């Protein structure tokens, strides 16, 4: 599903990720943790191909970072649902229109779009918010609209970059519970966060932990004990 093979990555002047290798299988729920600046968002960018690795290979479904022309990137992104901390909704469109937009760009028929949009609105408890504009919704509701938009194309994985960063603790837990529910329906979830409160009591969940761009833990959250990054040679 998703595979990182000895991946290093970074930006023009900074090398951020060092030789990461891991796999995420169908239907898994994975927390991605690590201090600010450790490379969580950079890792996610590699998955949705906003960034190419400097070396190694990133595999997403049937796509490989080594053999993916730019023009094919939109096809890959349609298989992913991505949500961000700042919700990234279009302010001049209603909740329903924001969600529909994700399908309009794929050329789906109007009937299909209408059916799918009401389905996800229902699923996320937003049926009565369809006609609201983002500024008429609470932060938690806006994030649920963003999640609905991410799910409307039936992605195999939902990727969330600090989705609760702008929300209070109670609403953050609601959003996490929602993602767990989505996962039990079959969609894999990769949730990047430095809100460690969300991991409390979730001992069985898989956790990947980054430290200074290295993967220093991959295992059940209950066993969390990051190894020290190898010394620089
Ligand atoms: N577009 C960019 N250009 C140059 N450097 C960048 C860029 N984006 C991130 N970086 C650098 O890469 C490093 C890792 O950043 P990244 O955003 O992946 O961390 P993060 O773990 O997501 O942090 P946070 O928890 O604060 O979101 C940081 O040192 C950052 O300054
Ligand atoms: Mg980040």
XYZ file of C-alpha atoms and ligand atoms in Angstrom:
265
model
C 0.000 0.000 0.000
C 2.557 2.525 1.174
C 6.234 1.661 1.234
C 9.315 3.674 2.073
C 12.537 2.016 0.961
C 15.647 3.645 2.369
C 14.232 7.126 1.771
C 16.200 10.322 2.380
C 14.617 13.681 1.647
C 14.914 17.374 2.258
C 14.813 20.838 0.784
C 17.302 22.904 -1.121
C 19.490 23.687 1.843
C 18.308 21.213 4.491
C 18.405 17.473 4.601
C 15.462 16.410 6.751
C 14.763 12.675 6.537
C 17.509 10.082 6.761
C 17.107 6.588 5.309
C 13.566 5.718 6.368
C 12.160 2.277 5.683
C 8.649 1.140 6.683
C 5.388 -0.126 5.214
C 1.780 0.687 5.900
C -0.653 -2.061 4.994
C -4.284 -1.969 3.944
C -6.612 -0.805 6.708
C -3.937 0.043 9.296
C -4.182 2.930 11.764
C -0.790 4.565 12.365
C 0.244 7.498 14.535
C 3.237 9.489 13.313
C 4.861 11.376 16.188
C 7.994 13.381 16.791
C 8.969 16.818 18.031
C 8.388 19.944 15.987
C 10.836 20.000 13.089
C 11.526 16.247 13.201
C 10.131 15.767 9.687
C 6.526 14.565 10.051
C 5.045 16.937 7.458
C 7.982 16.267 5.147
C 7.254 12.528 5.326
C 3.594 13.147 4.442
C 4.604 15.384 1.516
C 6.563 12.451 0.110
C 3.401 10.332 0.212
C 1.256 12.829 -1.679
C 4.203 13.583 -3.928
C 4.612 17.245 -3.215
C 8.252 16.345 -2.620
C 10.494 13.789 -4.295
C 13.012 11.767 -2.293
C 16.692 12.567 -2.717
C 17.364 8.830 -2.643
C 15.401 5.656 -2.051
C 11.861 4.975 -3.230
C 8.372 5.899 -2.045
C 5.636 3.542 -3.187
C 1.962 4.510 -2.968
C -0.456 1.889 -4.316
C 0.910 1.127 -7.827
C 2.883 4.364 -8.068
C 6.618 4.652 -7.472
C 8.401 7.955 -6.857
C 11.125 6.737 -9.233
C 8.796 6.291 -12.181
C 6.024 8.854 -11.754
C 5.747 11.635 -14.308
C 4.396 14.979 -12.961
C 1.237 14.681 -15.035
C 0.315 11.431 -13.240
C 0.495 12.986 -9.747
C -3.218 14.019 -9.731
C -4.208 10.379 -10.317
C -2.155 9.306 -7.332
C -3.653 12.054 -5.154
C -7.166 10.857 -5.938
C -6.349 7.647 -4.113
C -5.415 9.609 -0.982
C -7.463 11.752 1.361
C -5.447 14.530 2.971
C -6.421 16.859 5.829
C -4.441 19.676 7.406
C -4.357 21.627 10.642
C -5.878 24.750 9.056
C -8.751 22.824 7.333
C -7.999 24.543 3.982
C -11.666 24.998 3.020
C -12.758 27.386 0.269
C -14.407 30.300 2.100
C -16.804 31.227 -0.701
C -18.275 27.728 -0.993
C -20.699 25.991 1.363
C -19.758 22.811 3.218
C -21.583 20.737 0.593
C -19.886 22.603 -2.279
C -16.456 22.203 -0.704
C -16.984 18.461 -0.525
C -18.492 18.234 -4.017
C -15.560 20.140 -5.500
C -13.217 17.225 -4.757
C -15.341 15.061 -7.072
C -16.102 17.702 -9.707
C -12.441 17.839 -10.672
C -12.525 14.086 -11.409
C -15.318 14.535 -13.971
C -17.864 12.464 -12.000
C -21.540 12.863 -12.951
C -23.792 15.303 -11.059
C -26.053 12.515 -9.790
C -23.102 10.536 -8.490
C -21.658 13.626 -6.800
C -24.959 14.511 -5.142
C -25.347 10.980 -3.815
C -21.770 10.719 -2.489
C -21.854 14.179 -0.875
C -25.044 13.485 1.071
C -23.631 10.117 2.094
C -20.439 11.574 3.649
C -22.314 14.503 5.206
C -24.566 11.957 6.891
C -21.642 9.755 7.920
C -19.820 12.661 9.569
C -22.896 14.051 11.307
C -22.999 17.142 9.104
C -26.309 16.652 7.311
C -27.738 19.902 8.750
C -24.597 21.902 7.854
C -24.561 21.313 4.107
C -25.573 24.894 3.234
C -23.295 26.600 5.779
C -20.210 28.527 4.735
C -16.956 27.754 6.603
C -17.176 30.981 8.650
C -20.571 29.826 9.953
C -19.069 26.635 11.387
C -17.045 25.896 14.531
C -13.443 24.708 14.197
C -14.445 21.120 14.923
C -17.219 21.270 12.298
C -14.840 22.771 9.736
C -12.405 19.946 10.356
C -15.212 17.413 9.892
C -16.068 19.068 6.555
C -12.400 18.801 5.575
C -12.436 15.111 6.530
C -15.657 14.608 4.553
C -14.000 16.236 1.545
C -10.991 13.949 1.958
C -13.212 10.862 2.111
C -15.698 11.634 -0.642
C -13.490 10.075 -3.334
C -13.181 6.851 -1.298
C -9.405 6.958 -0.778
C -7.622 3.876 0.532
C -5.852 5.994 3.138
C -6.639 9.167 5.059
C -3.522 11.223 5.773
C -3.860 13.870 8.457
C -1.201 16.446 9.275
C -1.792 17.735 12.806
C -5.587 17.775 12.252
C -6.341 18.790 15.837
C -3.719 21.546 16.080
C -6.362 24.307 16.077
C -8.930 22.533 18.239
C -9.497 22.301 21.991
C -8.762 18.976 23.785
C -12.363 17.701 23.883
C -12.994 18.386 20.186
C -9.567 16.945 19.339
C -10.608 13.674 20.956
C -13.878 13.744 18.976
C -11.907 14.115 15.744
C -9.611 11.245 16.746
C -12.613 9.024 17.564
C -14.090 9.901 14.193
C -10.879 8.865 12.451
C -10.828 5.591 14.376
C -14.417 4.965 13.278
C -13.488 5.717 9.660
C -10.628 3.253 10.044
C -12.910 0.490 11.323
C -14.909 0.911 8.105
C -11.774 -0.065 6.141
C -9.846 3.127 5.313
C -6.233 3.195 6.514
C -5.283 6.268 8.573
C -1.916 7.957 9.030
C -2.177 10.662 11.669
C 0.775 12.989 12.287
C 0.656 14.803 15.598
C 2.681 16.210 18.425
C -0.414 16.200 20.638
C 0.614 13.199 22.725
C -2.608 13.414 24.751
C -4.289 11.736 21.777
C -2.122 8.633 22.227
C -3.035 8.122 25.875
C -4.875 4.854 26.416
C -4.195 3.728 22.852
C -1.495 1.209 23.681
C -2.331 -1.191 20.839
C -2.062 1.419 18.088
C 0.978 1.385 15.820
C 3.256 4.361 16.319
C 6.078 5.643 14.143
C 8.295 8.148 15.920
C 10.737 10.499 14.247
C 13.664 12.164 15.938
C 15.799 14.564 13.924
C 14.599 12.981 10.693
C 15.265 9.397 11.690
C 12.709 6.710 12.402
C 13.612 5.770 15.968
C 10.510 3.735 16.890
C 8.039 1.594 14.964
C 5.779 -0.544 17.102
C 2.789 -0.621 19.431
C 2.373 2.674 21.272
C 2.314 0.787 24.601
C 5.917 -0.323 24.004
C 7.101 3.171 23.092
C 10.827 3.466 23.788
C 12.613 5.332 21.032
C 16.121 4.173 20.262
C 18.793 6.851 20.157
C 19.550 7.995 16.621
C 22.825 6.505 15.400
C 25.808 8.785 15.945
C 26.968 10.736 12.904
C 29.913 9.129 11.207
N 9.469 24.233 2.303
C 10.553 24.098 3.070
N 11.761 24.597 2.674
C 12.868 24.443 3.433
N 12.893 23.797 4.623
C 11.738 23.281 5.080
C 10.515 23.402 4.336
N 9.527 22.790 5.038
C 10.115 22.314 6.161
N 11.422 22.603 6.191
C 12.383 22.211 7.251
O 12.350 20.807 7.401
C 12.430 20.425 8.768
C 11.289 19.481 9.107
O 10.072 20.176 8.969
P 8.659 19.479 9.034
O 7.654 20.497 8.684
O 8.665 18.217 8.240
O 8.583 19.082 10.605
P 7.350 18.609 11.478
O 7.806 17.395 12.229
O 6.146 18.472 10.631
O 7.179 19.806 12.519
P 5.826 20.392 13.207
O 5.483 19.434 14.326
O 6.251 21.714 13.740
O 4.766 20.468 12.173
C 12.444 21.701 9.570
O 13.776 21.952 9.926
C 11.951 22.745 8.604
O 12.526 23.984 8.845
Mg 4.308 19.451 10.562
